[in-house]
CSV table of C-alpha atoms and ligand atoms in Angstrom, one decimal:
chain,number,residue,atom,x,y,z
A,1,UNK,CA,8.0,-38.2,-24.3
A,2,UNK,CA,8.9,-40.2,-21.6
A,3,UNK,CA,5.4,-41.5,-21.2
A,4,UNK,CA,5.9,-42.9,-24.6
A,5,UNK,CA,9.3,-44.4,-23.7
A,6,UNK,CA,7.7,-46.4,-20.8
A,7,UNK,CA,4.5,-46.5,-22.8
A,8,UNK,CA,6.8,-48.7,-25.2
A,9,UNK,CA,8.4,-50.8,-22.6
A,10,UNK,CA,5.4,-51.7,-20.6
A,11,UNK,CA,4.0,-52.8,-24.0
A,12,UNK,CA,6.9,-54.4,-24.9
A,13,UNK,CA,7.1,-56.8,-21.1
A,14,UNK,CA,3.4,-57.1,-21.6
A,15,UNK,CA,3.9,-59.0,-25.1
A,16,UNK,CA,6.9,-60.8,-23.8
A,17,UNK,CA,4.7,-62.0,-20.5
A,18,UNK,CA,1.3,-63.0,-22.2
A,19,UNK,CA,3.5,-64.8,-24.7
A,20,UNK,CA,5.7,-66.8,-21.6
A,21,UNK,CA,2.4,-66.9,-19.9
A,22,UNK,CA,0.5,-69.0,-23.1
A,23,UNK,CA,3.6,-71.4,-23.0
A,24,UNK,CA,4.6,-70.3,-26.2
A,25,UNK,CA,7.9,-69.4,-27.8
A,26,UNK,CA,8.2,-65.6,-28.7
A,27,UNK,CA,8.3,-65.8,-32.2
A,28,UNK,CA,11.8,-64.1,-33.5
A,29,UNK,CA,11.2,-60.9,-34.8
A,30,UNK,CA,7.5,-60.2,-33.8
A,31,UNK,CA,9.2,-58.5,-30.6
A,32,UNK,CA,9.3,-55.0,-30.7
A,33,UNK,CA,11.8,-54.0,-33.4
A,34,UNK,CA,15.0,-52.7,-31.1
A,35,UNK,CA,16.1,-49.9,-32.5
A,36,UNK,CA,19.8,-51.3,-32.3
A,37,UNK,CA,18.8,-54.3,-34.4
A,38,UNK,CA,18.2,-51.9,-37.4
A,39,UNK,CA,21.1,-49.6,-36.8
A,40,UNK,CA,18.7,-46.3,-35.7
A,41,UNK,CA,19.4,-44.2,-33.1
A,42,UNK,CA,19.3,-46.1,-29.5
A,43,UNK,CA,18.2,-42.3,-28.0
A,44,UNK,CA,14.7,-42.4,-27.5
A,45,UNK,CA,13.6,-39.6,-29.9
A,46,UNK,CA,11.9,-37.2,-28.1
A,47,UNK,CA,15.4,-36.3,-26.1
A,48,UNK,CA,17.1,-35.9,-29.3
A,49,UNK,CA,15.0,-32.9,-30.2
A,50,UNK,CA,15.2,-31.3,-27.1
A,51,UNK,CA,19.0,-32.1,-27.2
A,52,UNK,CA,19.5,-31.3,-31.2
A,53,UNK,CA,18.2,-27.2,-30.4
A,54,UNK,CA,19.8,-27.0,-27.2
A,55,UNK,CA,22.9,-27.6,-29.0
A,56,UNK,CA,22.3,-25.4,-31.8
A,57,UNK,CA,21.3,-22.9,-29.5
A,58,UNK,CA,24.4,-23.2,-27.5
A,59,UNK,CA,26.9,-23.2,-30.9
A,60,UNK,CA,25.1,-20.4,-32.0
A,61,UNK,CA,25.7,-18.3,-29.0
A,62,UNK,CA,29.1,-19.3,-28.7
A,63,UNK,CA,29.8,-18.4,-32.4
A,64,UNK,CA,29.1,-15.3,-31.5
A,65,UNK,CA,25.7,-14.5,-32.7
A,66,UNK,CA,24.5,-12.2,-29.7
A,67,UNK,CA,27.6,-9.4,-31.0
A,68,UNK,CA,27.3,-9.8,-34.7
A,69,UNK,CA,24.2,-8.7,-34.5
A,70,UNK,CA,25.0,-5.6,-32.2
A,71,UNK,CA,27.4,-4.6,-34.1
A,72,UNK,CA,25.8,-4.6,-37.4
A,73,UNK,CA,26.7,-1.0,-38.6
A,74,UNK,CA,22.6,-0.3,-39.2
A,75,UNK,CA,23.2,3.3,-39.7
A,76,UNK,CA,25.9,3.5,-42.2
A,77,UNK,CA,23.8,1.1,-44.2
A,78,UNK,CA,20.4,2.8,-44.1
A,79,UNK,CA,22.7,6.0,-44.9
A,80,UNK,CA,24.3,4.6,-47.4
A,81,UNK,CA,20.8,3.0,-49.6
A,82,UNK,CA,20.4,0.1,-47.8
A,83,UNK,CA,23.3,-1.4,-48.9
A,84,UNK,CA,21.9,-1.9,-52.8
A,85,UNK,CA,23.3,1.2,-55.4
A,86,UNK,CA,20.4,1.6,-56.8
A,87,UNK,CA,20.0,3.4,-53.5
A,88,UNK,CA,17.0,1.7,-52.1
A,89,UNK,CA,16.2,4.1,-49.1
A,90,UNK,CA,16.0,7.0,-51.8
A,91,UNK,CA,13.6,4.8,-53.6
A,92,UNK,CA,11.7,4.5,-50.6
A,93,UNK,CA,11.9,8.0,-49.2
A,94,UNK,CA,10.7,9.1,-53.0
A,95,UNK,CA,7.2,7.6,-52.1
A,96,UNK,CA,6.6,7.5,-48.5
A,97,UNK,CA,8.2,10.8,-47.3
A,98,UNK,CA,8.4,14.3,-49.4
A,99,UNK,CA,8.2,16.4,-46.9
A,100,UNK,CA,10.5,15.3,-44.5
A,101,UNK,CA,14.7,15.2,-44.6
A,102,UNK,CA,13.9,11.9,-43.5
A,103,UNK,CA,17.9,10.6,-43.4
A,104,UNK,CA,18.6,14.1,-41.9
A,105,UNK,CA,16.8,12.6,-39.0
A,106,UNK,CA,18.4,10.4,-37.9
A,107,UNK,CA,21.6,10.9,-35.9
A,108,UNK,CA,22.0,7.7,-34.9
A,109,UNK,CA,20.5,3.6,-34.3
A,110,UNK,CA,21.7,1.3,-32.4
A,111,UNK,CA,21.4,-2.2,-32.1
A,112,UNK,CA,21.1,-3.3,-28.0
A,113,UNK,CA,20.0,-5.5,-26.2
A,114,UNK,CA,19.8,-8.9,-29.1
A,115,UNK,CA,18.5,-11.9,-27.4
A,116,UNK,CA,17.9,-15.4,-29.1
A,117,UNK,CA,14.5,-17.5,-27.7
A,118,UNK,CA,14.1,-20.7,-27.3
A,119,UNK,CA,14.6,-22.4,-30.6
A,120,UNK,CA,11.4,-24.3,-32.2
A,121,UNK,CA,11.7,-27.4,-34.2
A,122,UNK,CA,9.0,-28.9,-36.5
A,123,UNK,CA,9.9,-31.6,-39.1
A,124,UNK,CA,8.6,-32.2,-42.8
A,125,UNK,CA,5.6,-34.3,-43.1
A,126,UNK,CA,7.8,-37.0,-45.4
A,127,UNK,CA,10.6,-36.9,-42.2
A,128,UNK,CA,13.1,-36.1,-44.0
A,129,UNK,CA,13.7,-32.3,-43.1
A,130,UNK,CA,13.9,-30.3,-40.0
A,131,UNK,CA,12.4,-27.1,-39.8
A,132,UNK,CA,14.7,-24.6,-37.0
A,133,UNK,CA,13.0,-21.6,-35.7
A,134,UNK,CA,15.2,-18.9,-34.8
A,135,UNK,CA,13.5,-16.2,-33.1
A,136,UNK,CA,15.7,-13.0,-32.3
A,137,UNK,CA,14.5,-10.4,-30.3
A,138,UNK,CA,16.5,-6.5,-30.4
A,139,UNK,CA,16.1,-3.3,-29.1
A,140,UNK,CA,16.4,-0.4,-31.7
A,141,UNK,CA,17.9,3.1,-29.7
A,142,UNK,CA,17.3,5.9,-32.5
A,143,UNK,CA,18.7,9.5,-32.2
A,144,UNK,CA,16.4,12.0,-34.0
A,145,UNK,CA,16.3,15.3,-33.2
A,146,UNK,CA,12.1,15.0,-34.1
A,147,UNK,CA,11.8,13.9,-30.4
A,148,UNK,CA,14.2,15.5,-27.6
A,149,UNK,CA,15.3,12.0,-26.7
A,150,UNK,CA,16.3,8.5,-27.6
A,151,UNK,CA,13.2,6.8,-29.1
A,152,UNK,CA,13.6,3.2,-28.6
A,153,UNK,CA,11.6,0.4,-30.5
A,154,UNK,CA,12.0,-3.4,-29.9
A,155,UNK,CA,12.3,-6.1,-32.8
A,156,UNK,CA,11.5,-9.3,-33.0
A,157,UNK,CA,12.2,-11.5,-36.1
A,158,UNK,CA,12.3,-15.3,-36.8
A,159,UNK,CA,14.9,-16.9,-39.2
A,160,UNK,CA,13.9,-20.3,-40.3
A,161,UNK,CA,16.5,-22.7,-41.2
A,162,UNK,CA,15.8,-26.2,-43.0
A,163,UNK,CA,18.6,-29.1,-42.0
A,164,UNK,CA,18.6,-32.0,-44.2
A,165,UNK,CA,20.9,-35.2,-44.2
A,166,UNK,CA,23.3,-36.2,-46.4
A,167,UNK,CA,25.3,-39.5,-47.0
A,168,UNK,CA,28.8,-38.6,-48.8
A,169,UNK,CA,29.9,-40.9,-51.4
A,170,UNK,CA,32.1,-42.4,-48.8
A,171,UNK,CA,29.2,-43.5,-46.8
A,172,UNK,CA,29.6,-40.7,-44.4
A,173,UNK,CA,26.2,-38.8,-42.7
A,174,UNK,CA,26.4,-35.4,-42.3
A,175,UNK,CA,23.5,-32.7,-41.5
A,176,UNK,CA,23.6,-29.8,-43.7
A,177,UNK,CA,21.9,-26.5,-44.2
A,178,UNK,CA,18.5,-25.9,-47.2
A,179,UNK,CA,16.8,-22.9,-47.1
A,180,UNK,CA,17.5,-20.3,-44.2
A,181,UNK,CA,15.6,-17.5,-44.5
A,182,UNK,CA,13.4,-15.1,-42.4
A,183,UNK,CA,10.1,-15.7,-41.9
A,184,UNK,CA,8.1,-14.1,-44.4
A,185,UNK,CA,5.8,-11.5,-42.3
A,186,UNK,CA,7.8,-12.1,-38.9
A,187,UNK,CA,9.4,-9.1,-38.4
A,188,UNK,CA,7.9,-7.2,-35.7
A,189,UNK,CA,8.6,-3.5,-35.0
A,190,UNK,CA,7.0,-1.9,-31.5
A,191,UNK,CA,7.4,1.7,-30.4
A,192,UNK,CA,8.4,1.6,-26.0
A,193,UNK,CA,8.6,5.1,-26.0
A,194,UNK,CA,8.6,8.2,-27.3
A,195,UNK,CA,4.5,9.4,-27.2
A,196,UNK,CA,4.2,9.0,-30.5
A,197,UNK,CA,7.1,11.3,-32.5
A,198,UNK,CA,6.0,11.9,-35.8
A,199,UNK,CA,4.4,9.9,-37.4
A,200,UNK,CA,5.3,9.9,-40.8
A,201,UNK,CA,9.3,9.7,-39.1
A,202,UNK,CA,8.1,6.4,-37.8
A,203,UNK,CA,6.4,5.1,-41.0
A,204,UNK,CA,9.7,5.6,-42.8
A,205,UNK,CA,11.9,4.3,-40.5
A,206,UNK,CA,9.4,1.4,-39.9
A,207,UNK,CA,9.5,0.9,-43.8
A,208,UNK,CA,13.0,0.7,-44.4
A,209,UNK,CA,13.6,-1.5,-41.1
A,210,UNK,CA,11.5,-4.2,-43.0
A,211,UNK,CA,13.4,-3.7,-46.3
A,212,UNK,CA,16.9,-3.9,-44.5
A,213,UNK,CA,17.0,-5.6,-41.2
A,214,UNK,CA,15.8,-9.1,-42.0
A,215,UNK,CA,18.4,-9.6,-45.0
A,216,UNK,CA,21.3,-8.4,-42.5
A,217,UNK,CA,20.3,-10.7,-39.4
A,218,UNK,CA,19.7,-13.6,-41.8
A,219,UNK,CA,23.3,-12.8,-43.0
A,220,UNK,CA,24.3,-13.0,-39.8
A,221,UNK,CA,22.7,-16.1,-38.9
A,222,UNK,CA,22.4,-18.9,-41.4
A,223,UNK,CA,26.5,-18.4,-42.1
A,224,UNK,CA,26.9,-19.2,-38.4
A,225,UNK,CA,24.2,-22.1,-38.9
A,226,UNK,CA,25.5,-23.4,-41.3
A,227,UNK,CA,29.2,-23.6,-39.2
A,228,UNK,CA,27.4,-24.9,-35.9
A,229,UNK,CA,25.9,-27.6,-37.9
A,230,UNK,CA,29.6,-28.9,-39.0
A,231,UNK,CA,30.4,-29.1,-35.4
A,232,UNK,CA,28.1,-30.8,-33.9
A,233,UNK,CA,28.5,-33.8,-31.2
A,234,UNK,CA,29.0,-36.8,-34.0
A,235,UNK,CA,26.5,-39.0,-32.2
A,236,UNK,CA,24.1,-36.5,-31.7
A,237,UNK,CA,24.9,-35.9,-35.8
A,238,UNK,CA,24.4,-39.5,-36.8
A,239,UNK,CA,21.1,-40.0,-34.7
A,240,UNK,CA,19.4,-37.0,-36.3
A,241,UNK,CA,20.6,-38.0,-39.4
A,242,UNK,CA,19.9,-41.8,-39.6
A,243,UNK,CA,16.3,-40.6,-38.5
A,244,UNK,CA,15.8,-37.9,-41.4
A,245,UNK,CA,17.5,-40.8,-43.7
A,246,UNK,CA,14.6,-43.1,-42.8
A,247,UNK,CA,11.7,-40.4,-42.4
A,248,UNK,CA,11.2,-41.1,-39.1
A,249,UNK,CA,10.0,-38.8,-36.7
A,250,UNK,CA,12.7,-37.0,-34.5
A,251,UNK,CA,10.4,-34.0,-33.3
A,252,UNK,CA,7.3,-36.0,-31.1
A,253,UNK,CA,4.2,-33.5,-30.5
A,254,UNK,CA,3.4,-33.2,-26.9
B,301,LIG,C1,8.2,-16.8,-34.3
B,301,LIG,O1,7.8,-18.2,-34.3
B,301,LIG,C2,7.1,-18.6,-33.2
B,301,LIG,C3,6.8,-20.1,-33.4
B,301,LIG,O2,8.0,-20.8,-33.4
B,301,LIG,C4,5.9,-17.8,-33.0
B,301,LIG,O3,5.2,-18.2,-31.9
B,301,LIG,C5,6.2,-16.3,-33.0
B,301,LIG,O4,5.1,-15.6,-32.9
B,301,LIG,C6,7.0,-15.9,-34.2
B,301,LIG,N1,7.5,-14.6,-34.0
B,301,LIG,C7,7.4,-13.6,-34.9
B,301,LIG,C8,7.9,-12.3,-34.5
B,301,LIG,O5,6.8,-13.8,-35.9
B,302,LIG,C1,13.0,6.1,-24.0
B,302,LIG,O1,13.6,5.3,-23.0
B,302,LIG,C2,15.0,5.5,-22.9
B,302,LIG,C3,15.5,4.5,-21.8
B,302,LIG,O2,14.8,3.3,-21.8
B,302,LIG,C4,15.3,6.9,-22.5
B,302,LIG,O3,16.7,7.1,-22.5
B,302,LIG,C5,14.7,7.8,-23.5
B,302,LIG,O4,14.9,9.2,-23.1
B,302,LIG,C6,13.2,7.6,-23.7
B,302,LIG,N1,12.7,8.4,-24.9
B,302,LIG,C7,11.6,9.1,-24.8
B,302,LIG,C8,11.3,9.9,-26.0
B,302,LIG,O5,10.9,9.2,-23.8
């Protein structure tokens, strides 16, 4: 990125030279277009991306991300049916497991250890939305009396938010929040340890993990999104937006 900056500049003194060179006026507005002259962003783009999820990243933590997602209560909603009364577990258990008191199993699960990754950011081919990558990583510690210990799995799950711009009636730019949703497929369960409980145990659980876990970290998430989004530096705010506005490119492929 900042090869293109100086790329730009060095192009920019090279015009302006061969034209003083030839003797010849520089004809107005053949320069290169100065951002400023149009009202865009004077931040040369490829910090602004770098700067936009670094300060998502940072209003996300300090919302409190990290302990809402320790301390959803997983066990009293996998207890409970998942959280849906048409009790979804049951629904589940009904096919998957007959044999085993699968809920009887488990004593207890525990949410440790949640850690948020470097953000990605990729924008819509028309410019005008940007795609955040959330990717959450979790420990799982399960109690089951099936194995004499703690069996421990790690998650990994990406939320993907979509930011668009909008200009209010009164002529005011704000970013706001589309679509925030998990990944479809990007839930990742892995055993540590435990050499391998029962297997059917871990199917079940592994089964209703997928049905439950990515709803309740997306609740988590996208609410607090949505509120980091509102308080973003105003600058920072206006450059994204102005460049979304026009479809130009904020996020620059290296
Ligand atoms: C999350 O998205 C990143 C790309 O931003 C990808 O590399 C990673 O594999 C994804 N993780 C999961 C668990 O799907
Ligand atoms: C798994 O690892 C945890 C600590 O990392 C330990 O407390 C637990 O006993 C282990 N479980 C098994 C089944 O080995």
């Amino acid at each position: 990125m900042f090869l293109v900056g100086s790329l730009v500049v060095l192009c920019g003194l090279l015009a302006q030279s061969s034209a003083q060179l030839a003797g010849l006026p520089l004809p107005l507005g053949q320069g290169l277009p100065s951002p400023l002259d149009q009202g865009l962003p004077s931040n040369p783009t490829g910090h602004l991306a770098g700067s936009f999820t670094d300060a998502l990243s940072d209003g996300l933590l300090a919302g409190g991300l990290l302990g809402s997602l320790e301390n959803i209560p997983l066990l009293d909603i996998i207890k409970s049916g998942g959280g849906t009364s048409s009790g979804l577990v049951g629904g589940l258990l009904g096919k998957l497991t007959s044999s085993i008191p699968f809920l009887n199993n488990i004593l207890d699960i525990k949410i440790t250890d949640p850690q948020l990754l470097e953000l990605g950011l990729v924008q819509s081919p028309d410019g005008h939305r940007l795609y955040v990558t959330i990717p959450l990583g979790l420990r799982l510690k399960v109690k089951t009396p099936l194995v004499g210990n703690l069996l421990e799995l790690a998650v990994k799950l990406n939320i993907t938010s979509e930011i668009l711009a909008v200009k209010t009636n009164q002529g005011r730019i704000h970013l706001v929040l589309g679509d925030c949703t998990h990944s479809p497929g990007s839930l990742q369960i892995i055993l540590l340890n435990g050499s391998t409980p029962i297997q059917s145990f871990l199917d079940s659980l592994t089964a209703i993990l997928t049905k439950v876990l990515p709803d309740l970290v997306q609740g988590k998430v996208c609410p607090l999104v949505n509120a980091v989004l509102s308080h973003l530096d105003v600058t920072l705010v206006h450059d994204i937006a102005e460049l979304l506005i026009h479809g130009l490119k904020v996020v620059i492929k290296v």
